[in-house]
mmCIF file of C-alpha atoms and ligand atoms in Angstrom:
data_model
loop_
_atom_site.group_PDB
_atom_site.id
_atom_site.type_symbol
_atom_site.label_atom_id
_atom_site.label_comp_id
_atom_site.label_asym_id
_atom_site.label_seq_id
_atom_site.Cartn_x
_atom_site.Cartn_y
_atom_site.Cartn_z
ATOM 1 C CA MET A 1 14.154 0.484 -1.855
ATOM 2 C CA ALA A 2 13.405 2.833 -3.737
ATOM 3 C CA ILE A 3 9.400 2.963 -4.485
ATOM 4 C CA VAL A 4 8.251 1.670 -7.807
ATOM 5 C CA ASN A 5 5.918 4.707 -9.330
ATOM 6 C CA GLY A 6 3.185 3.609 -12.188
ATOM 7 C CA LEU A 7 4.104 4.277 -15.833
ATOM 8 C CA SER A 8 0.645 4.312 -17.757
ATOM 9 C CA VAL A 9 -0.084 5.385 -21.856
ATOM 10 C CA ASP A 10 -3.454 6.536 -23.079
ATOM 11 C CA VAL A 11 -3.779 5.001 -26.409
ATOM 12 C CA GLU A 12 -5.468 7.450 -28.544
ATOM 13 C CA ASP A 13 -4.871 9.273 -31.640
ATOM 14 C CA TRP A 14 -4.170 13.314 -32.424
ATOM 15 C CA PHE A 15 -7.310 13.335 -33.725
ATOM 16 C CA GLN A 16 -8.979 12.133 -30.752
ATOM 17 C CA VAL A 17 -8.076 14.325 -28.508
ATOM 18 C CA GLY A 18 -10.878 16.035 -25.662
ATOM 19 C CA ALA A 19 -9.626 19.412 -27.117
ATOM 20 C CA PHE A 20 -9.890 19.163 -30.875
ATOM 21 C CA GLU A 21 -14.033 17.883 -30.381
ATOM 22 C CA ASN A 22 -15.550 20.585 -31.059
ATOM 23 C CA VAL A 23 -13.648 20.679 -34.261
ATOM 24 C CA LEU A 24 -13.460 16.849 -35.552
ATOM 25 C CA ALA A 25 -16.004 14.972 -34.923
ATOM 26 C CA ARG A 26 -16.140 11.185 -34.196
ATOM 27 C CA GLY A 27 -17.788 10.590 -38.027
ATOM 28 C CA ASP A 28 -14.549 12.018 -38.827
ATOM 29 C CA TRP A 29 -11.827 9.913 -37.722
ATOM 30 C CA ASP A 30 -12.051 7.507 -40.354
ATOM 31 C CA HIS A 31 -11.223 9.571 -42.829
ATOM 32 C CA LEU A 32 -8.277 10.814 -40.834
ATOM 33 C CA PRO A 33 -4.685 8.881 -41.109
ATOM 34 C CA MET A 34 -4.127 7.285 -37.816
ATOM 35 C CA ARG A 35 -0.085 7.418 -36.283
ATOM 36 C CA VAL A 36 -1.038 6.003 -33.166
ATOM 37 C CA GLU A 37 0.224 2.331 -34.138
ATOM 38 C CA ARG A 38 4.013 3.824 -35.278
ATOM 39 C CA ASN A 39 3.889 6.088 -32.303
ATOM 40 C CA CYS A 40 2.904 3.058 -29.975
ATOM 41 C CA ASP A 41 6.028 1.394 -31.376
ATOM 42 C CA ALA A 42 8.524 3.990 -30.777
ATOM 43 C CA VAL A 43 6.745 4.191 -26.997
ATOM 44 C CA LEU A 44 7.166 -0.120 -27.073
ATOM 45 C CA ASP A 45 10.903 0.865 -28.300
ATOM 46 C CA LEU A 46 11.467 3.640 -25.433
ATOM 47 C CA PHE A 47 10.304 1.103 -22.625
ATOM 48 C CA ALA A 48 12.106 -1.564 -23.629
ATOM 49 C CA GLN A 49 15.460 0.194 -23.338
ATOM 50 C CA ALA A 50 14.671 1.455 -20.709
ATOM 51 C CA GLY A 51 13.756 -1.833 -19.026
ATOM 52 C CA VAL A 52 10.628 -0.763 -17.816
ATOM 53 C CA THR A 53 6.826 -2.377 -17.833
ATOM 54 C CA GLY A 54 3.469 0.265 -17.938
ATOM 55 C CA THR A 55 -0.113 -0.068 -18.540
ATOM 56 C CA PHE A 56 -1.465 0.511 -22.231
ATOM 57 C CA PHE A 57 -4.833 2.571 -21.151
ATOM 58 C CA THR A 58 -6.695 1.567 -24.238
ATOM 59 C CA LEU A 59 -9.342 3.285 -26.767
ATOM 60 C CA GLY A 60 -11.670 -0.583 -28.119
ATOM 61 C CA TRP A 61 -11.810 2.576 -30.809
ATOM 62 C CA ILE A 62 -8.523 1.956 -31.834
ATOM 63 C CA ALA A 63 -8.259 -1.830 -30.843
ATOM 64 C CA GLU A 64 -10.241 -2.990 -33.369
ATOM 65 C CA ARG A 65 -8.228 -1.418 -35.878
ATOM 66 C CA ALA A 66 -5.299 -1.894 -34.647
ATOM 67 C CA PRO A 67 -4.833 -5.395 -33.245
ATOM 68 C CA THR A 68 -1.508 -6.530 -34.280
ATOM 69 C CA LEU A 69 -0.592 -3.613 -32.084
ATOM 70 C CA MET A 70 -2.679 -5.136 -28.835
ATOM 71 C CA ARG A 71 -0.462 -8.274 -29.225
ATOM 72 C CA ARG A 72 2.795 -6.819 -29.361
ATOM 73 C CA ILE A 73 2.013 -5.068 -26.346
ATOM 74 C CA ALA A 74 0.718 -7.417 -24.535
ATOM 75 C CA GLU A 75 3.987 -9.628 -25.406
ATOM 76 C CA ALA A 76 6.055 -7.749 -24.346
ATOM 77 C CA GLY A 77 4.811 -7.835 -21.007
ATOM 78 C CA HIS A 78 2.660 -4.837 -21.323
ATOM 79 C CA GLU A 79 -0.679 -4.622 -19.046
ATOM 80 C CA MET A 80 -3.618 -3.891 -21.404
ATOM 81 C CA ALA A 81 -5.961 -1.973 -19.576
ATOM 82 C CA SER A 82 -9.463 0.058 -20.537
ATOM 83 C CA HIS A 83 -9.632 3.809 -22.007
ATOM 84 C CA GLY A 84 -13.764 3.178 -22.908
ATOM 85 C CA TRP A 85 -14.787 2.201 -27.125
ATOM 86 C CA ALA A 86 -14.447 6.540 -27.939
ATOM 87 C CA HIS A 87 -13.364 8.957 -25.959
ATOM 88 C CA GLU A 88 -16.827 9.969 -24.655
ATOM 89 C CA ARG A 89 -16.655 11.200 -20.983
ATOM 90 C CA VAL A 90 -18.275 9.234 -18.335
ATOM 91 C CA PHE A 91 -20.598 12.105 -17.164
ATOM 92 C CA ARG A 92 -21.910 11.846 -20.231
ATOM 93 C CA LEU A 93 -22.189 8.757 -20.856
ATOM 94 C CA GLY A 94 -24.779 8.065 -18.463
ATOM 95 C CA ARG A 95 -25.188 4.289 -16.165
ATOM 96 C CA LYS A 96 -26.618 2.278 -19.119
ATOM 97 C CA ALA A 97 -24.122 3.159 -21.891
ATOM 98 C CA PHE A 98 -21.522 3.511 -19.719
ATOM 99 C CA ARG A 99 -22.023 -0.041 -19.236
ATOM 100 C CA GLU A 100 -22.400 -0.890 -22.985
ATOM 101 C CA ASP A 101 -18.930 1.186 -23.348
ATOM 102 C CA LEU A 102 -16.875 -1.127 -21.145
ATOM 103 C CA ALA A 103 -18.080 -4.008 -22.090
ATOM 104 C CA ARG A 104 -18.009 -3.335 -26.017
ATOM 105 C CA SER A 105 -14.390 -2.032 -25.873
ATOM 106 C CA ARG A 106 -13.161 -4.955 -22.910
ATOM 107 C CA LYS A 107 -14.437 -7.300 -25.222
ATOM 108 C CA VAL A 108 -12.785 -6.291 -27.897
ATOM 109 C CA LEU A 109 -9.464 -5.672 -25.934
ATOM 110 C CA GLU A 110 -9.365 -8.683 -24.403
ATOM 111 C CA ASP A 111 -10.011 -10.408 -28.119
ATOM 112 C CA VAL A 112 -7.113 -9.343 -30.075
ATOM 113 C CA SER A 113 -3.871 -8.511 -26.924
ATOM 114 C CA GLY A 114 -5.370 -11.749 -25.403
ATOM 115 C CA ALA A 115 -5.087 -10.359 -22.631
ATOM 116 C CA ALA A 116 -7.570 -10.562 -19.992
ATOM 117 C CA VAL A 117 -8.379 -6.534 -18.939
ATOM 118 C CA ARG A 118 -9.151 -5.139 -15.043
ATOM 119 C CA GLY A 119 -8.090 -1.634 -15.325
ATOM 120 C CA TYR A 120 -10.133 1.474 -16.574
ATOM 121 C CA ARG A 121 -8.876 5.218 -16.855
ATOM 122 C CA ALA A 122 -11.921 7.794 -17.705
ATOM 123 C CA PRO A 123 -11.691 9.464 -20.597
ATOM 124 C CA SER A 124 -10.051 13.106 -19.793
ATOM 125 C CA PHE A 125 -10.781 11.882 -16.461
ATOM 126 C CA SER A 126 -14.418 11.692 -16.242
ATOM 127 C CA ILE A 127 -15.458 10.252 -13.064
ATOM 128 C CA ASP A 128 -16.088 12.580 -10.386
ATOM 129 C CA ALA A 129 -18.583 14.308 -8.419
ATOM 130 C CA ARG A 130 -21.154 13.768 -11.120
ATOM 131 C CA THR A 131 -21.372 10.534 -11.706
ATOM 132 C CA PRO A 132 -21.556 8.784 -8.483
ATOM 133 C CA TRP A 133 -22.910 5.240 -10.369
ATOM 134 C CA ALA A 134 -19.876 4.735 -12.380
ATOM 135 C CA TYR A 135 -17.576 3.039 -8.996
ATOM 136 C CA GLU A 136 -20.835 0.869 -8.761
ATOM 137 C CA VAL A 137 -20.731 -0.071 -12.750
ATOM 138 C CA LEU A 138 -17.407 -0.496 -13.040
ATOM 139 C CA ALA A 139 -17.807 -3.080 -9.879
ATOM 140 C CA GLU A 140 -20.772 -4.974 -11.475
ATOM 141 C CA ALA A 141 -18.457 -5.340 -14.462
ATOM 142 C CA GLY A 142 -15.695 -6.899 -12.323
ATOM 143 C CA TYR A 143 -13.205 -4.432 -12.798
ATOM 144 C CA ALA A 144 -9.927 -5.020 -10.614
ATOM 145 C CA TYR A 145 -9.015 -1.252 -10.294
ATOM 146 C CA SER A 146 -9.987 2.175 -12.094
ATOM 147 C CA SER A 147 -7.586 5.167 -12.336
ATOM 148 C CA SER A 148 -10.387 7.657 -13.283
ATOM 149 C CA VAL A 149 -10.129 10.551 -10.881
ATOM 150 C CA ALA A 150 -8.260 13.923 -10.835
ATOM 151 C CA PRO A 151 -7.606 15.274 -8.190
ATOM 152 C CA VAL A 152 -7.630 19.061 -8.663
ATOM 153 C CA VAL A 153 -9.486 21.980 -10.319
ATOM 154 C CA HIS A 154 -8.100 22.065 -14.682
ATOM 155 C CA ASP A 155 -10.254 23.550 -16.890
ATOM 156 C CA HIS A 156 -11.005 20.436 -19.274
ATOM 157 C CA TYR A 157 -11.152 17.639 -15.929
ATOM 158 C CA GLY A 158 -11.050 17.340 -12.114
ATOM 159 C CA TRP A 159 -12.889 16.347 -8.850
ATOM 160 C CA ARG A 160 -11.010 18.926 -6.486
ATOM 161 C CA GLU A 161 -12.298 16.886 -3.305
ATOM 162 C CA ALA A 162 -10.704 13.157 -4.328
ATOM 163 C CA PRO A 163 -8.440 12.283 -1.833
ATOM 164 C CA ARG A 164 -4.844 12.689 -3.505
ATOM 165 C CA PHE A 165 -4.195 8.311 -3.474
ATOM 166 C CA ALA A 166 -5.730 5.069 -3.562
ATOM 167 C CA PHE A 167 -8.590 4.381 -2.086
ATOM 168 C CA TYR A 168 -12.279 2.792 -1.917
ATOM 169 C CA PRO A 169 -15.097 4.879 -3.712
ATOM 170 C CA LEU A 170 -17.491 1.817 -2.458
ATOM 171 C CA ALA A 171 -18.199 0.222 1.074
ATOM 172 C CA GLY A 172 -18.115 -3.861 0.385
ATOM 173 C CA SER A 173 -16.160 -3.572 -2.171
ATOM 174 C CA ASP A 174 -12.803 -4.110 -3.128
ATOM 175 C CA LEU A 175 -12.556 -1.871 -6.229
ATOM 176 C CA LEU A 176 -10.175 0.664 -6.181
ATOM 177 C CA GLU A 177 -9.302 3.954 -7.602
ATOM 178 C CA ILE A 178 -5.441 5.512 -7.722
ATOM 179 C CA PRO A 179 -5.684 8.956 -8.513
ATOM 180 C CA VAL A 180 -3.974 10.453 -11.169
ATOM 181 C CA THR A 181 -0.698 12.503 -9.387
ATOM 182 C CA THR A 182 -1.196 16.155 -7.221
ATOM 183 C CA ALA A 183 1.354 17.813 -5.630
ATOM 184 C CA GLU A 184 1.082 20.114 -2.958
ATOM 185 C CA VAL A 185 2.267 23.135 -2.432
ATOM 186 C CA GLY A 186 0.982 25.240 0.487
ATOM 187 C CA ALA A 187 -2.397 24.669 0.008
ATOM 188 C CA ARG A 188 -2.340 24.457 -3.597
ATOM 189 C CA ARG A 189 -3.353 21.140 -5.453
ATOM 190 C CA LEU A 190 -1.189 21.019 -8.826
ATOM 191 C CA ALA A 191 -1.632 18.249 -11.389
ATOM 192 C CA ALA A 192 1.841 16.595 -11.728
ATOM 193 C CA GLY A 193 1.302 13.637 -13.106
ATOM 194 C CA GLY A 194 1.725 14.213 -16.420
ATOM 195 C CA GLY A 195 0.052 14.434 -19.541
ATOM 196 C CA GLY A 196 0.532 18.504 -21.051
ATOM 197 C CA PHE A 197 2.102 18.799 -17.176
ATOM 198 C CA PHE A 198 5.645 16.968 -18.255
ATOM 199 C CA ARG A 199 5.184 17.895 -21.854
ATOM 200 C CA VAL A 200 5.531 22.090 -21.242
ATOM 201 C CA LEU A 201 6.685 22.368 -18.258
ATOM 202 C CA PRO A 202 10.860 21.891 -17.479
ATOM 203 C CA TYR A 203 11.209 17.666 -16.386
ATOM 204 C CA ALA A 204 12.205 19.792 -12.582
ATOM 205 C CA PHE A 205 8.590 20.244 -12.353
ATOM 206 C CA THR A 206 7.696 16.767 -12.506
ATOM 207 C CA ARG A 207 10.940 15.138 -11.115
ATOM 208 C CA TRP A 208 10.195 16.981 -7.998
ATOM 209 C CA ALA A 209 6.444 16.367 -8.286
ATOM 210 C CA ILE A 210 7.410 12.335 -8.035
ATOM 211 C CA ARG A 211 9.952 13.168 -5.614
ATOM 212 C CA GLN A 212 7.446 15.245 -3.271
ATOM 213 C CA VAL A 213 5.608 11.649 -4.137
ATOM 214 C CA ASN A 214 7.713 9.375 -3.398
ATOM 215 C CA ALA A 215 8.549 10.875 -0.192
ATOM 216 C CA GLU A 216 4.601 10.746 1.609
ATOM 217 C CA GLY A 217 5.513 6.580 1.397
ATOM 218 C CA ARG A 218 3.689 6.983 -1.881
ATOM 219 C CA PRO A 219 3.865 5.476 -5.773
ATOM 220 C CA ALA A 220 2.714 8.190 -8.581
ATOM 221 C CA VAL A 221 0.653 7.762 -11.362
ATOM 222 C CA PHE A 222 2.307 9.161 -13.944
ATOM 223 C CA TYR A 223 0.384 9.386 -17.503
ATOM 224 C CA PHE A 224 1.216 10.392 -21.135
ATOM 225 C CA HIS A 225 0.095 9.983 -25.158
ATOM 226 C CA PRO A 226 1.585 8.203 -28.243
ATOM 227 C CA TRP A 227 0.946 11.812 -30.066
ATOM 228 C CA GLU A 228 2.999 13.256 -27.087
ATOM 229 C CA ILE A 229 6.518 11.987 -29.157
ATOM 230 C CA ASP A 230 5.049 12.306 -32.835
ATOM 231 C CA PRO A 231 6.442 16.129 -34.175
ATOM 232 C CA ASP A 232 5.148 15.853 -37.421
ATOM 233 C CA GLN A 233 1.840 14.900 -37.058
ATOM 234 C CA PRO A 234 -1.049 16.839 -39.047
ATOM 235 C CA ARG A 235 -2.284 19.968 -37.665
ATOM 236 C CA VAL A 236 -6.003 20.500 -36.203
ATOM 237 C CA GLU A 237 -6.335 23.956 -37.925
ATOM 238 C CA GLY A 238 -10.069 26.079 -36.216
ATOM 239 C CA ALA A 239 -8.998 24.551 -32.866
ATOM 240 C CA PRO A 240 -8.751 26.637 -29.266
ATOM 241 C CA LEU A 241 -5.759 28.973 -29.039
ATOM 242 C CA ARG A 242 -4.874 27.517 -26.096
ATOM 243 C CA SER A 243 -5.470 23.703 -26.801
ATOM 244 C CA ARG A 244 -3.370 24.504 -30.118
ATOM 245 C CA VAL A 245 -0.845 25.974 -27.713
ATOM 246 C CA ARG A 246 -1.069 23.246 -24.994
ATOM 247 C CA HIS A 247 -0.548 20.022 -27.668
ATOM 248 C CA TYR A 248 2.154 20.607 -30.305
ATOM 249 C CA THR A 249 4.671 22.702 -27.222
ATOM 250 C CA ASN A 250 7.936 20.527 -26.907
ATOM 251 C CA LEU A 251 6.549 17.973 -29.385
ATOM 252 C CA ARG A 252 10.286 17.717 -30.353
ATOM 253 C CA ARG A 253 11.623 17.152 -26.432
ATOM 254 C CA MET A 254 9.198 14.796 -25.012
ATOM 255 C CA ALA A 255 11.280 11.432 -26.722
ATOM 256 C CA GLY A 256 14.280 12.818 -24.768
ATOM 257 C CA LYS A 257 11.894 13.983 -21.616
ATOM 258 C CA LEU A 258 10.719 10.538 -21.728
ATOM 259 C CA GLN A 259 13.759 8.221 -20.939
ATOM 260 C CA ARG A 260 15.035 11.197 -18.433
ATOM 261 C CA LEU A 261 12.071 10.328 -16.331
ATOM 262 C CA THR A 262 12.339 6.347 -16.865
ATOM 263 C CA ALA A 263 15.984 6.307 -15.868
ATOM 264 C CA GLU A 264 15.332 8.626 -13.125
ATOM 265 C CA PHE A 265 12.789 6.801 -11.405
ATOM 266 C CA ARG A 266 11.275 2.747 -10.919
ATOM 267 C CA TRP A 267 8.027 2.101 -13.138
ATOM 268 C CA GLY A 268 6.088 -0.920 -13.079
ATOM 269 C CA ARG A 269 2.364 -1.719 -14.033
ATOM 270 C CA MET A 270 -0.631 0.185 -13.046
ATOM 271 C CA ASP A 271 -2.248 -3.472 -11.334
ATOM 272 C CA VAL A 272 0.605 -4.754 -10.249
ATOM 273 C CA LEU A 273 1.138 -1.074 -7.702
ATOM 274 C CA ALA A 274 -3.096 -1.692 -7.110
ATOM 275 C CA ASP A 275 -2.057 -4.616 -5.501
ATOM 276 C CA ALA A 276 0.432 -2.682 -3.327
ATOM 277 C CA GLU A 277 -1.997 -0.543 -2.566
ATOM 278 C CA ARG A 278 -4.771 -2.169 -1.408
ATOM 279 C CA ARG A 279 -3.292 -2.623 2.232
ATOM 280 C CA ARG A 280 -2.715 1.570 2.339
ATOM 281 C CA ALA A 281 -6.166 2.869 0.633
ATOM 282 C CA VAL A 282 -8.871 4.625 2.729
ATOM 283 C CA ARG A 283 -12.025 3.026 2.886
ATOM 284 C CA PRO A 284 -15.254 4.865 3.229
ATOM 285 C CA ALA A 285 -17.085 6.023 5.711
ATOM 286 C CA ALA A 286 -19.431 3.025 6.806
HETATM 287 ZN ZN1 ZN B 301 -7.482 9.959 -23.395
#
């Protein structure tokens, strides 16, 4: 029986990408054309054709402005989960502001989708060694799981020492952390759970990585963004060349790659994956 992997979409628009934050201020967002609704509808069509369900980690900022989209996502059988309010990284918020960010986004997500929110993904995988309080805040707020850690080194994110697979970050709590997928090549650990790596590198890299993880008996956790299937999005001038190259490469090929990926492996919601991983998840040393 093939392993069911976790399929996730980080619902944010083309102007909310972390790599562009020094060019596009939050105050500008309301003056820019939103494309997330049509892009998400295309993702919903793609998932429906593939017969898969997944989790939509959504910004509160988006849910407030596209409420009917949230309802369409939930009614199609997908999980509605939180990606925070306006893509502020957790280590920049601090404990109190993080608690407020979580509460504000969850309220609007639940109000407009009609579904309960049990899962959270930190913007830019920004839970790491700098935020020991973050899991306490998530547990107090009653979240069942987080998928907020990238156990690799990367120029924008990463917590190299974190476990590769599901673990309980707090003693005495059932809050589960499910890191995004990495693959191991010898002593090296590579980000392999999607994002730019999936879009920029050949499809065969991700296929190899997911097969490797499944051969270890574990589910892969894959993510992408709605803007990644939108070749016609406005181009952001003035961002660093490296960020622009990463952002705009292979947008036209992304939908086809996703069709291949969803056909080749089994996929499901992150909350279902979390429940399946609980038995095997690592507990912290007492
Ligand atoms: Zn994000």
